[in-house]
Coordinates of C-alpha atoms and ligand atoms in Angstrom, one line a residue:
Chain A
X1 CA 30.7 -57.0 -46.4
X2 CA 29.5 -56.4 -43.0
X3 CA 32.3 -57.3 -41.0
X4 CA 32.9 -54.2 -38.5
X5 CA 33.5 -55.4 -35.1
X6 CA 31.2 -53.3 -32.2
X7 CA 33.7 -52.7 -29.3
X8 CA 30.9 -51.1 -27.0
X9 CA 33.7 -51.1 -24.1
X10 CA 35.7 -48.6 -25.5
X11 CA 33.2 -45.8 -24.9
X12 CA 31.8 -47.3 -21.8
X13 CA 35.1 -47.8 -20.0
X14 CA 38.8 -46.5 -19.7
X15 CA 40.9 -44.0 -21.0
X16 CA 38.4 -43.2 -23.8
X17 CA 35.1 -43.1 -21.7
X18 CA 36.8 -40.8 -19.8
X19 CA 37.2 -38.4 -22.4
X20 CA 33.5 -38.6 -23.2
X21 CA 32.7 -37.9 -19.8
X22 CA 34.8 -35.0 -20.3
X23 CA 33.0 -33.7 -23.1
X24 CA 29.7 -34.2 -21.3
X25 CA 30.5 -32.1 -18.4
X26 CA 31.5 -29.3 -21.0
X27 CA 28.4 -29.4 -23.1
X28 CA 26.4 -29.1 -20.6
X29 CA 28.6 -26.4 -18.9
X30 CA 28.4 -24.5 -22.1
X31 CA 24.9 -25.0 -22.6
X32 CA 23.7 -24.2 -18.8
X33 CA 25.7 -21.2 -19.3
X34 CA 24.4 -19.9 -22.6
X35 CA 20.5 -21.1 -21.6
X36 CA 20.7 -18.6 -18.4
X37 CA 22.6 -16.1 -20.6
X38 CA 20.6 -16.2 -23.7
X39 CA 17.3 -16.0 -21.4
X40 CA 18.3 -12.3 -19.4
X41 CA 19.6 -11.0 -22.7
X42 CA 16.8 -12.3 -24.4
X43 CA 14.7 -10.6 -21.9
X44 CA 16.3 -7.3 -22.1
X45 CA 16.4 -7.2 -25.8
X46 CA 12.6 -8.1 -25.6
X47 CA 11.8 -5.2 -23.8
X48 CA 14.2 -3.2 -25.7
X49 CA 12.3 -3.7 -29.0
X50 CA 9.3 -2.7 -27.5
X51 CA 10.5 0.6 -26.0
X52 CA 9.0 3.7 -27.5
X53 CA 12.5 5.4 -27.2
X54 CA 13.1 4.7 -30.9
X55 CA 16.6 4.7 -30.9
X56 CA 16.5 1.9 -28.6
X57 CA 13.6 -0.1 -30.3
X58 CA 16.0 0.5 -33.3
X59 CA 19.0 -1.1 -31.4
X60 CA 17.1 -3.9 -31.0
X61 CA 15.7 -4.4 -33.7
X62 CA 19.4 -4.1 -35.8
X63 CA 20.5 -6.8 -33.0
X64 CA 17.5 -8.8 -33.9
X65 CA 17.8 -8.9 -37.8
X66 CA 21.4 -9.1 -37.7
X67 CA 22.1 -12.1 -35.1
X68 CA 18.9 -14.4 -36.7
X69 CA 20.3 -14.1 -40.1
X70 CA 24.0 -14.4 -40.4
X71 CA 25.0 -18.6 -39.7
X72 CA 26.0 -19.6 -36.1
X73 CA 29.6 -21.0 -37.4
X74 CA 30.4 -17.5 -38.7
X75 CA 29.1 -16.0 -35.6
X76 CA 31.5 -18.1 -33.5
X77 CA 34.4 -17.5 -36.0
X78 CA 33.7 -14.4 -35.7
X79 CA 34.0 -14.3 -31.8
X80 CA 36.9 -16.6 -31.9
X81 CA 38.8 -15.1 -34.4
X82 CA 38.0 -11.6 -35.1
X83 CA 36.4 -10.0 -31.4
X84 CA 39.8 -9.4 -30.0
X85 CA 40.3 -6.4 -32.8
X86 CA 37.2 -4.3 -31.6
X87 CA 37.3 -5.6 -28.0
X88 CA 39.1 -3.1 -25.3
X89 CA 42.0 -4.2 -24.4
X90 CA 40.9 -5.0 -20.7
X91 CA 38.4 -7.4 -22.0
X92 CA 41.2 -9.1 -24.1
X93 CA 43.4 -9.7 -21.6
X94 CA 40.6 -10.7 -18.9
X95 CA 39.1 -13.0 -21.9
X96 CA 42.7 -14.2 -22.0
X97 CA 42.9 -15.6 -18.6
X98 CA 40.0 -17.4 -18.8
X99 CA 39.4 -20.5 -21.4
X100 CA 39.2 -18.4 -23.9
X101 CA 37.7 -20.6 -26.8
X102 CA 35.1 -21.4 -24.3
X103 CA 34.2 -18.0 -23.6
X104 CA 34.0 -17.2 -27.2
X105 CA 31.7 -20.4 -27.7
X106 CA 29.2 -19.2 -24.7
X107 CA 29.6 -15.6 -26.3
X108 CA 28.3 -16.5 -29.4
X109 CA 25.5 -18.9 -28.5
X110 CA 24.4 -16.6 -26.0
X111 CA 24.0 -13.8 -28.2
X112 CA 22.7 -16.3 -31.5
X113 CA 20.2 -17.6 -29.3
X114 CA 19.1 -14.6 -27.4
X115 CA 18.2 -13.1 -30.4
X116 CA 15.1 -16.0 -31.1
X117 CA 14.2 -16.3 -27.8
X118 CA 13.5 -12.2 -27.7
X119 CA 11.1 -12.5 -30.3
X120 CA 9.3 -15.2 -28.2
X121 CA 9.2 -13.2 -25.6
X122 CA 7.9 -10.4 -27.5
X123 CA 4.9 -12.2 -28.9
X124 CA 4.5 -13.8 -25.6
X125 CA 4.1 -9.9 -24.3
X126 CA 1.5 -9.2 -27.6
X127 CA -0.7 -12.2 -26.1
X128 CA -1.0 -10.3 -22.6
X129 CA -4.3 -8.3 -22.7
X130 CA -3.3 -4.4 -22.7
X131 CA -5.7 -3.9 -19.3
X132 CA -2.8 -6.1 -17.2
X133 CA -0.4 -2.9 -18.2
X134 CA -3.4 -1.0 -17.0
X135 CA -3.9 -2.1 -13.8
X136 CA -0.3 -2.2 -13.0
X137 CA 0.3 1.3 -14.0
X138 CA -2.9 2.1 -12.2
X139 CA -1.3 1.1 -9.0
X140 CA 1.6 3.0 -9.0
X141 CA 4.1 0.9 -11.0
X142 CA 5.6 3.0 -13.7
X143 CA 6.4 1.0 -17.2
X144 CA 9.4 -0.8 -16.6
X145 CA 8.7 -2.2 -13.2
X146 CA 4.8 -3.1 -14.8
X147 CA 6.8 -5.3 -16.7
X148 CA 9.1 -6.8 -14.9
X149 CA 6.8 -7.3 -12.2
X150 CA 3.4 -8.5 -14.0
X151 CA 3.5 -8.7 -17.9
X152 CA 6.9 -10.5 -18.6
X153 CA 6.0 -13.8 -15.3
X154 CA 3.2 -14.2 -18.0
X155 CA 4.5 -13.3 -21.0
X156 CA 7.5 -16.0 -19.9
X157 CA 4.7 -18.6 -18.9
X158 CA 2.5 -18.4 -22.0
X159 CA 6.2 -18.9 -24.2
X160 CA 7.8 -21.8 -22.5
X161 CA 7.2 -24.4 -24.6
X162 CA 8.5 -22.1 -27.4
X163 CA 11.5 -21.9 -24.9
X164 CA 11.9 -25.1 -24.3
X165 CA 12.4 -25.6 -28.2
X166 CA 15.0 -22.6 -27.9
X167 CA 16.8 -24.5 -25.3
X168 CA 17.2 -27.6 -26.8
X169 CA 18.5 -26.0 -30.4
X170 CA 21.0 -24.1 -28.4
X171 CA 22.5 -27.6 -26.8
X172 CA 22.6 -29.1 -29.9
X173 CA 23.7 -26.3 -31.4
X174 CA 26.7 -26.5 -28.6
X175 CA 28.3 -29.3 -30.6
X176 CA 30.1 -26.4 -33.4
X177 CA 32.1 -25.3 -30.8
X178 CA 33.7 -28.1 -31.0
X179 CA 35.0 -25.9 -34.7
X180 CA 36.9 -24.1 -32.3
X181 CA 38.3 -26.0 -30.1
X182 CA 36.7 -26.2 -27.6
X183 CA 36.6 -30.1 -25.9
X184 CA 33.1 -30.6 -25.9
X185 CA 31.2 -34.0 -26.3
X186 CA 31.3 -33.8 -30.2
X187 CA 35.0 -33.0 -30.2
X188 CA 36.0 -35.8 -27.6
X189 CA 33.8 -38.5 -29.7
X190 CA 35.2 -37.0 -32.8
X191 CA 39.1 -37.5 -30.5
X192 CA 37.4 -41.2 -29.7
X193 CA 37.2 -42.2 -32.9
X194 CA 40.1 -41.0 -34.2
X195 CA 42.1 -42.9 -31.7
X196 CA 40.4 -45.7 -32.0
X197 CA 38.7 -45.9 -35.4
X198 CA 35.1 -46.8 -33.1
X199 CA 32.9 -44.0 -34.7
X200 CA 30.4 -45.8 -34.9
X201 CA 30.4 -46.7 -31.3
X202 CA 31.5 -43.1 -30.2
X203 CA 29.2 -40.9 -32.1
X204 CA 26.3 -43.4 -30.8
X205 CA 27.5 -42.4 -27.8
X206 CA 27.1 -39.0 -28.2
X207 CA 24.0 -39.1 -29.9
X208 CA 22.1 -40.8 -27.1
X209 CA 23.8 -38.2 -24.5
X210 CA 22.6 -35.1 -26.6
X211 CA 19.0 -37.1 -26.5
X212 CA 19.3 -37.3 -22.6
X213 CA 20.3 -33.9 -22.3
X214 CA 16.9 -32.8 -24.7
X215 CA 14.5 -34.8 -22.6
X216 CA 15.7 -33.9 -19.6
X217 CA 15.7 -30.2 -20.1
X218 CA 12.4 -30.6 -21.7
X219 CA 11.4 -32.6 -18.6
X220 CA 12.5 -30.2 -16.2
X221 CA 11.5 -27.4 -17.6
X222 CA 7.7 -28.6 -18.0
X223 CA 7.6 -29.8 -14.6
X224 CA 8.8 -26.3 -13.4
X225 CA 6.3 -24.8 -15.4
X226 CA 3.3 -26.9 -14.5
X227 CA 4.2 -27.0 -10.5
X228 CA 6.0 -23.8 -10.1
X229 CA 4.6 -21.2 -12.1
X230 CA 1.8 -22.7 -12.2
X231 CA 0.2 -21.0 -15.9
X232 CA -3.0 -21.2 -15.4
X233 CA -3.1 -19.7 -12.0
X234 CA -4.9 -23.2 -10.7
X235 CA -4.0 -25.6 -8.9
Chain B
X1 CA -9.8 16.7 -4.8
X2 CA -10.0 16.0 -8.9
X3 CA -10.7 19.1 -10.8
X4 CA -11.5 19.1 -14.7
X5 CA -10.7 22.6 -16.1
X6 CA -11.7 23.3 -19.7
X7 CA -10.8 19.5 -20.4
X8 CA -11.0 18.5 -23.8
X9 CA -10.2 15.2 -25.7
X10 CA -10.3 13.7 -29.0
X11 CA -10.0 10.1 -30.4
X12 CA -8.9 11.4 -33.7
X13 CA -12.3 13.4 -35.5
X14 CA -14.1 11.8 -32.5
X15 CA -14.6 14.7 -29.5
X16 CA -15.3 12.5 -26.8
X17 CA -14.4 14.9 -24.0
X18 CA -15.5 18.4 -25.0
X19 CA -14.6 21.4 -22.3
X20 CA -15.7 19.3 -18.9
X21 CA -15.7 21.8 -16.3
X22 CA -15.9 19.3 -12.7
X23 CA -14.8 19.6 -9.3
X24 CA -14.9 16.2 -7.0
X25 CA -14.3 17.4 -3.4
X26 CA -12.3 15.6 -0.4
X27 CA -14.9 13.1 0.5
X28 CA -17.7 13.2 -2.1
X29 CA -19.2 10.0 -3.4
X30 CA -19.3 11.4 -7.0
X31 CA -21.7 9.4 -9.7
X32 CA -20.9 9.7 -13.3
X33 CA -23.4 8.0 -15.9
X34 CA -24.3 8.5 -19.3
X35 CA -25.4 6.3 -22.6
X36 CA -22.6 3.5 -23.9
X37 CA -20.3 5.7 -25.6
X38 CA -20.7 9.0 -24.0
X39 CA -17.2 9.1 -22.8
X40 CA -17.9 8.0 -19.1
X41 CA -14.3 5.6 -19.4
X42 CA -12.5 8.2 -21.0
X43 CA -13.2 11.0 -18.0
X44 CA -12.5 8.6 -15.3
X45 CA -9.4 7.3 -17.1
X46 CA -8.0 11.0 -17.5
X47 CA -8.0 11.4 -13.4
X48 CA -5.0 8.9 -13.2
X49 CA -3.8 9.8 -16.6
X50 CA -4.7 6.4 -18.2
X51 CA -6.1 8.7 -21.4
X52 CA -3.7 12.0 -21.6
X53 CA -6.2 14.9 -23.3
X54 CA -5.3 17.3 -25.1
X55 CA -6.5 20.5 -23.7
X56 CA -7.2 21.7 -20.3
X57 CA -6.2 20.8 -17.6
X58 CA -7.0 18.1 -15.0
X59 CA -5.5 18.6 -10.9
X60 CA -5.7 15.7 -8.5
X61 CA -4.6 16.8 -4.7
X62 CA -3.3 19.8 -6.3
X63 CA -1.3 18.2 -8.5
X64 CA -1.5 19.1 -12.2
X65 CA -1.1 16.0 -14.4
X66 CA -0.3 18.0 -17.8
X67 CA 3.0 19.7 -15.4
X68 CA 6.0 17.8 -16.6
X69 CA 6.9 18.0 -12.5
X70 CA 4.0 15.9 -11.5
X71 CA 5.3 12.5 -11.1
X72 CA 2.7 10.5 -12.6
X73 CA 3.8 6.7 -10.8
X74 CA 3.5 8.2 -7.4
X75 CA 0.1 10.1 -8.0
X76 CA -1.1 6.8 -9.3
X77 CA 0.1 5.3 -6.3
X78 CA -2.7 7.7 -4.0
X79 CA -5.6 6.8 -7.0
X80 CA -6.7 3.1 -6.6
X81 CA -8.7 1.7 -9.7
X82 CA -11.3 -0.8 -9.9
X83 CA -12.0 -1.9 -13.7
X84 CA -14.9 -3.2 -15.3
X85 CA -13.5 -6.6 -16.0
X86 CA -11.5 -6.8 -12.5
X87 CA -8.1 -7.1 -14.7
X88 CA -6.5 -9.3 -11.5
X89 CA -2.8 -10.6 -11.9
X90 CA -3.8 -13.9 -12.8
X91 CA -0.8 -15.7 -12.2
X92 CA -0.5 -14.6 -8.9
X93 CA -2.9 -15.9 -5.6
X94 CA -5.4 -13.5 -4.1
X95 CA -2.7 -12.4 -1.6
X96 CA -0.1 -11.7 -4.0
X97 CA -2.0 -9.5 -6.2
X98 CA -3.0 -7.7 -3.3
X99 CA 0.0 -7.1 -1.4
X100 CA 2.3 -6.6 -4.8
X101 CA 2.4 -2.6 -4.6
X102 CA 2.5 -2.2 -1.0
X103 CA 5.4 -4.8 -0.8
X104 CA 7.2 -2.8 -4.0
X105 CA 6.2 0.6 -4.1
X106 CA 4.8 1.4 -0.8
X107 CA 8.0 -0.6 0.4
X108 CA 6.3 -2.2 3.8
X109 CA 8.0 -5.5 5.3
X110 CA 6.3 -8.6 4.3
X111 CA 4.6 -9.7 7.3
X112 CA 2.7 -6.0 7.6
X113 CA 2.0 -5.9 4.3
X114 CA 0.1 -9.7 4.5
X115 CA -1.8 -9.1 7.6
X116 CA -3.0 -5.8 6.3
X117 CA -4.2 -8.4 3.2
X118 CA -5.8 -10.5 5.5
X119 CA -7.3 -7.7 7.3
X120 CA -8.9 -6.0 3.8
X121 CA -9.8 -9.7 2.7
X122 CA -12.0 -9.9 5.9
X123 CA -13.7 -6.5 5.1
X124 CA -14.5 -7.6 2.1
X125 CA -15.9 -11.3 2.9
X126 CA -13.5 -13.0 1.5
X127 CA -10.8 -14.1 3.9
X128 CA -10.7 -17.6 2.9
X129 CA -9.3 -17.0 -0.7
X130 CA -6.6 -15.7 0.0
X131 CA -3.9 -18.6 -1.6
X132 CA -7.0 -18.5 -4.2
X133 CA -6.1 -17.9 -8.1
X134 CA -8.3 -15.2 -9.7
X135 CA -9.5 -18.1 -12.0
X136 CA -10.9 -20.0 -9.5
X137 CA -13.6 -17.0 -8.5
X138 CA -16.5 -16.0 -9.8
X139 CA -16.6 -12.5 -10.9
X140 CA -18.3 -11.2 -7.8
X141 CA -15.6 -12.3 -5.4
X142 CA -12.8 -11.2 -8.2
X143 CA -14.2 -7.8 -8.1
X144 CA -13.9 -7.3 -4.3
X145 CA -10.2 -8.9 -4.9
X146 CA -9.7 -6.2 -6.8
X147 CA -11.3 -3.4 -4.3
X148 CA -9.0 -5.0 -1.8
X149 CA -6.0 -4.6 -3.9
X150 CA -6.6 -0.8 -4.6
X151 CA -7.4 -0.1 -0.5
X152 CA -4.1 -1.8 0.0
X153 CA -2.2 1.2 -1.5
X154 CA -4.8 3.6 1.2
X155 CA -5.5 5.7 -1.9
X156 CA -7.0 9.1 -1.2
X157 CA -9.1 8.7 -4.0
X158 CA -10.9 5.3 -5.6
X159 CA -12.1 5.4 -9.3
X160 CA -14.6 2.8 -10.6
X161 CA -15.5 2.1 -13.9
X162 CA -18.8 0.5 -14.2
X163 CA -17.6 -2.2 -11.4
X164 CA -20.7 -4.3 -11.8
X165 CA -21.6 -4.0 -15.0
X166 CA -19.5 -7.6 -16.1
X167 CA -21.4 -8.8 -13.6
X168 CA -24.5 -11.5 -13.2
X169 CA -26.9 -10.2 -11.6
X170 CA -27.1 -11.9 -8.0
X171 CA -23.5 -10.4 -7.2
X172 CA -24.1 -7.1 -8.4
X173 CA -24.8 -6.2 -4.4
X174 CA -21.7 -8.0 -2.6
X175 CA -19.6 -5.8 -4.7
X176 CA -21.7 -2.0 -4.0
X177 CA -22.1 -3.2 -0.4
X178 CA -18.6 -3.2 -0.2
X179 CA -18.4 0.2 -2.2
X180 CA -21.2 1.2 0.3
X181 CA -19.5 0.6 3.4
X182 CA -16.0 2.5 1.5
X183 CA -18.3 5.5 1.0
X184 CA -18.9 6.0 4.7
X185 CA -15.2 5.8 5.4
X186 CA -15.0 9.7 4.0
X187 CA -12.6 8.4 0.7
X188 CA -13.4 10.4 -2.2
X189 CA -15.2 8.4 -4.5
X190 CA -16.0 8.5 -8.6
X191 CA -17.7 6.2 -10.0
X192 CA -19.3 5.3 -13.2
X193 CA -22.2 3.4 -13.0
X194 CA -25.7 2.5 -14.1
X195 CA -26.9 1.3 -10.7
X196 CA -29.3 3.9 -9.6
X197 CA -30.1 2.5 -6.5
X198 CA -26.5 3.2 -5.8
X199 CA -26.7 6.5 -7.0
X200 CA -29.5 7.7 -5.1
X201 CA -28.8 5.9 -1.8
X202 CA -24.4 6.8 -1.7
X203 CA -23.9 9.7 -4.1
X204 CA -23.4 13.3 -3.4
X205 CA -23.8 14.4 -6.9
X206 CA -24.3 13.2 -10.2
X207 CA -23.4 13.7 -13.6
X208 CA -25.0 13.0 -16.6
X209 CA -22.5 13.0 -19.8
X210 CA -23.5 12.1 -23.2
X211 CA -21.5 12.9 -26.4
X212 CA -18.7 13.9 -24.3
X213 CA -20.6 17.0 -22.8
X214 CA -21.7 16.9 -19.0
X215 CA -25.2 17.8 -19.5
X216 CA -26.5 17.7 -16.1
X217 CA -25.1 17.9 -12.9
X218 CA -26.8 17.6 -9.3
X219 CA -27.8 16.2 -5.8
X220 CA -29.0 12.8 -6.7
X221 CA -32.7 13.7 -4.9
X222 CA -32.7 16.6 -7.9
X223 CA -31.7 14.8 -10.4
X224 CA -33.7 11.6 -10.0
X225 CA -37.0 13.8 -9.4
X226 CA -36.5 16.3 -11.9
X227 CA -33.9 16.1 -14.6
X228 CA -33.6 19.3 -16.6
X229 CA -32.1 17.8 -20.0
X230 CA -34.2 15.9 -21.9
X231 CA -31.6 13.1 -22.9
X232 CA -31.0 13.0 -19.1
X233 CA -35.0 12.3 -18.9
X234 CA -34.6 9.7 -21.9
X235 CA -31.5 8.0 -20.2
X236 CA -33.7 7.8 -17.0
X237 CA -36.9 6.6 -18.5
X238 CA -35.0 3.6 -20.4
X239 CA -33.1 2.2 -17.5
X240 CA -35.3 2.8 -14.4
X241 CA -38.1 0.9 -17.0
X242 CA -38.6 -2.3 -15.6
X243 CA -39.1 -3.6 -19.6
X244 CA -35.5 -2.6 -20.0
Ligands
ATP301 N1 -8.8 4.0 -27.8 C1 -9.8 4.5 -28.5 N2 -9.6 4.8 -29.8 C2 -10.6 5.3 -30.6 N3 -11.8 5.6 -30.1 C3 -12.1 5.3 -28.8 C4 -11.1 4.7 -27.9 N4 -11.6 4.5 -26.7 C5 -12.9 4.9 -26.8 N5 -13.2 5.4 -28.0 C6 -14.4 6.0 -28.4 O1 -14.7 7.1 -27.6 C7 -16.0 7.2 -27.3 C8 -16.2 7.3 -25.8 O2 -15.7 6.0 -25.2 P1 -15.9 5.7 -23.7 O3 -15.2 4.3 -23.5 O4 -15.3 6.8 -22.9 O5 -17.4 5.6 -23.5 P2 -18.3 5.1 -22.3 O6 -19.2 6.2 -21.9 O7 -17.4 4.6 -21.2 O8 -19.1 3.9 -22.9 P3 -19.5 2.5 -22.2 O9 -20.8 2.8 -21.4 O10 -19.9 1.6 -23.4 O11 -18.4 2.0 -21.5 C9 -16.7 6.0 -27.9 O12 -17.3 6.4 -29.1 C10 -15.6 5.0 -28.2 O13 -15.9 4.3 -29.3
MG302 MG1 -17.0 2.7 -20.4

């Protein structure tokens, strides 16, 4: 019965390894990308959904409902295949020079993932007593500025281990573009095994890479937090 | 310097400002106090437009803040405010919340805007904190932080609100010697505060408020020897008792 041969050296070596390497460098290209991406816009919308222009807390709020409840896949289908009828043609043909399922892939998991991360943000901003606002208008600072100055450093340092959580979905997440094409690790071990007929070996592979790539942004991340931003304000 | 005209405010059925009628000139230490609830936060928080009102009219510098031309940030910028509860940036050192909104706003170059830090940290006794978090104080030395971050913006005008009241009791006087020694310097001053030693020692005037009204206002010697309103005498009687 149990009579599969392991052949480790196929995804730790040669031709094959190589592809896996590949695929490495492009999930975490893809992910680096999306993580900086889907943190700004996350940011943006944040603030956005707490504007008392209403049309604009109304944007954001549309933005919000829409891009946490419709399934990534679709969103990145819909990106892939269906942007390029409502994009401007100057877009298209800039998207077009460019690796374009890749751009479609960071366009989607940028905007999926900025969606959850804004709510964060936003309860993050709720858990800021209202006398911080205070004292920064006090001095001078008019709203925006208040925040970007003094409410959102805390707001973003009382959320990061919500963000950390974020992060790591969106990486893993990473592995559907693959649905598109694009030659990421899930799509070279899927390539790996269908060359080979290793899946076992090659989809180990990438599981323990995707595991890497979650402690180490987890790792990094807390150590920024705790030595860098410092939350508590001590030392 | 701040002038209430006919200044009315209402937290919905509650009148908690009802037609003040005060003038604060250039210099003048100027002592508001009044039971809990009287509306002492609410007046000092309409002079830098932290509470809008709703009627009336209230001119700082000869600027009207209800005149859709008054820009509010920069006013704000001239008005420093010192808070009950200190409300320091606490994920920033001593330094940076001091030298935030000159560096920003006022726009000065780093190094000027850190030695005049340094320089307001002395004044106020506390030049080793500066790479200090506000967690690491004790409310005393947090509150001078926080004097030292308003004098960084050289506001014409300082606002307390009841600046020692969060306080224990043996720093109550490192923060009024500091507010002391600010009075001299000819700033215009308004502060809300039950310290009557204060009051009679630094003020110019003072004002009692209760229920929104200002029922009483005077030279501190006046109002001290001989208050006229009977709440006034009441208000005196309870906190000057040393049973209080
Ligand atoms: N945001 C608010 N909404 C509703 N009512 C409020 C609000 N702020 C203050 N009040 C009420 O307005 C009245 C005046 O409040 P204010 O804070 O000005 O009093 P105060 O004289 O400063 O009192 P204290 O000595 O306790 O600080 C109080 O009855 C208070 O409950
Ligand atoms: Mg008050």
């Amino acid at each position: 019965m149990f009579n599969y041969q392991f052949d480790w050296a196929v995804v730790t070596s040669g031709q094959y390894a190589q592809w896996l390497l590949s695929g490495i460098k492009v999930t975490i290209e893809l992910s680096v990308v999306a993580i900086v991406g889907s943190f700004l816009l996350g940011l943006i919308i944040a603030v956005m959904r707490m504007s008392n222009v209403r049309p604009v807390r109304w944007f954001a709020h549309a933005y919000l409902e829409f891009f946490r409840n419709t399934p990534l896949l679709v969103q990145i289908f819909f990106w892939y295949f269906g942007s390029y009828k409502i994009l401007p043609k100057v877009v298209n043909d800039w998207l077009n020079t460019t690796n374009f399922e890749f751009s479609a892939a960071v366009i989607a998991l940028t905007i999926y993932t900025s969606a959850f991360i804004a709510e964060d943000i936003r309860s993050g901003v709720r858990a800021i007593p209202k006398e911080q606002m205070e004292a920064a208008q006090s001095s001078g600072f008019s709203y925006l500025r208040s925040m970007y100055y003094i409410i959102l450093p805390q707001a973003v340092r009382l959320t990061i281990p919500t963000l950390i959580n974020q992060f790591l979905n969106l990486t893993k997440n990473s592995s559907l573009a693959m649905t598109i094409g694009v030659a990421e690790l899930t799509y070279q071990a899927r390539q790996v095994e269908s060359y080979t007929f290793k899946g076992f070996e090659a989809f180990t592979a990438a599981t323990l890479v995707y595991l890497a790539l979650s402690i180490i942004i987890t790792w990094m991340l807390t150590l920024y937090n705790k030595h860098v931003l410092n939350p508590l304000g001590v030392r | 310097m701040i002038s209430f005209q006919g200044v009315h405010k209402w937290f919905k059925d509650l009148h908690v400002l009802n037609d003040v009628n005060l003038h604060v000139k250039q210099g003048e230490v100027f002592v508001v106090c009044g039971p809990s609830g009287s509306g002492k936060s609410t007046l000092i928080r309409a002079v830098n437009k932290l509470e809008p009102i709703q009627k009336g009219h209230v001119v700082v510098d000869g600027y009207d803040l209800s005149d859709e031309k008054t820009d509010i940030n920069l006013l704000r910028a001239e008005i420093g405010f010192v808070f009950q509860q200190f409300n320091l940036y606490p994920h920033l050192t001593v330094l940076k919340n001091i030298t935030l909104a000159p560096l920003k706003i006022r726009k000065l170059p780093k190094q000027e805007a850190e030695e005049q830090a340094t320089a307001l940290l002395e004044r106020v006794g506390l030049a080793d904190k500066r790479d200090a978090y506000p967690a690491q104080l004790s409310g005393g030395q947090q509150q001078r932080v926080a004097i030292a971050r308003s004098l960084a913006m050289k506001p014409k005008i300082m606002l307390f609100d009841e600046p020692t009241s969060a306080l224990d009791p043996e720093m109550i006087g490192e923060v009024l010697q500091v507010m002391q020694g600010l009075a001299h310097t000819g700033m215009t001053l308004m502060v809300v505060t039950h310290e009557m030693g204060f009051a009679r020692e630094v003020a110019d005037r003072v004002v009692f408020m209760d229920y929104g009204v200002i029922l009483e206002e005077a030279t501190p010697e006046e109002f001290f020897r001989n208050p006229r309103h009977e709440r006034a005498q009441l208000f005196l009687k309870e906190i000057l008792s040393p049973m209080h």
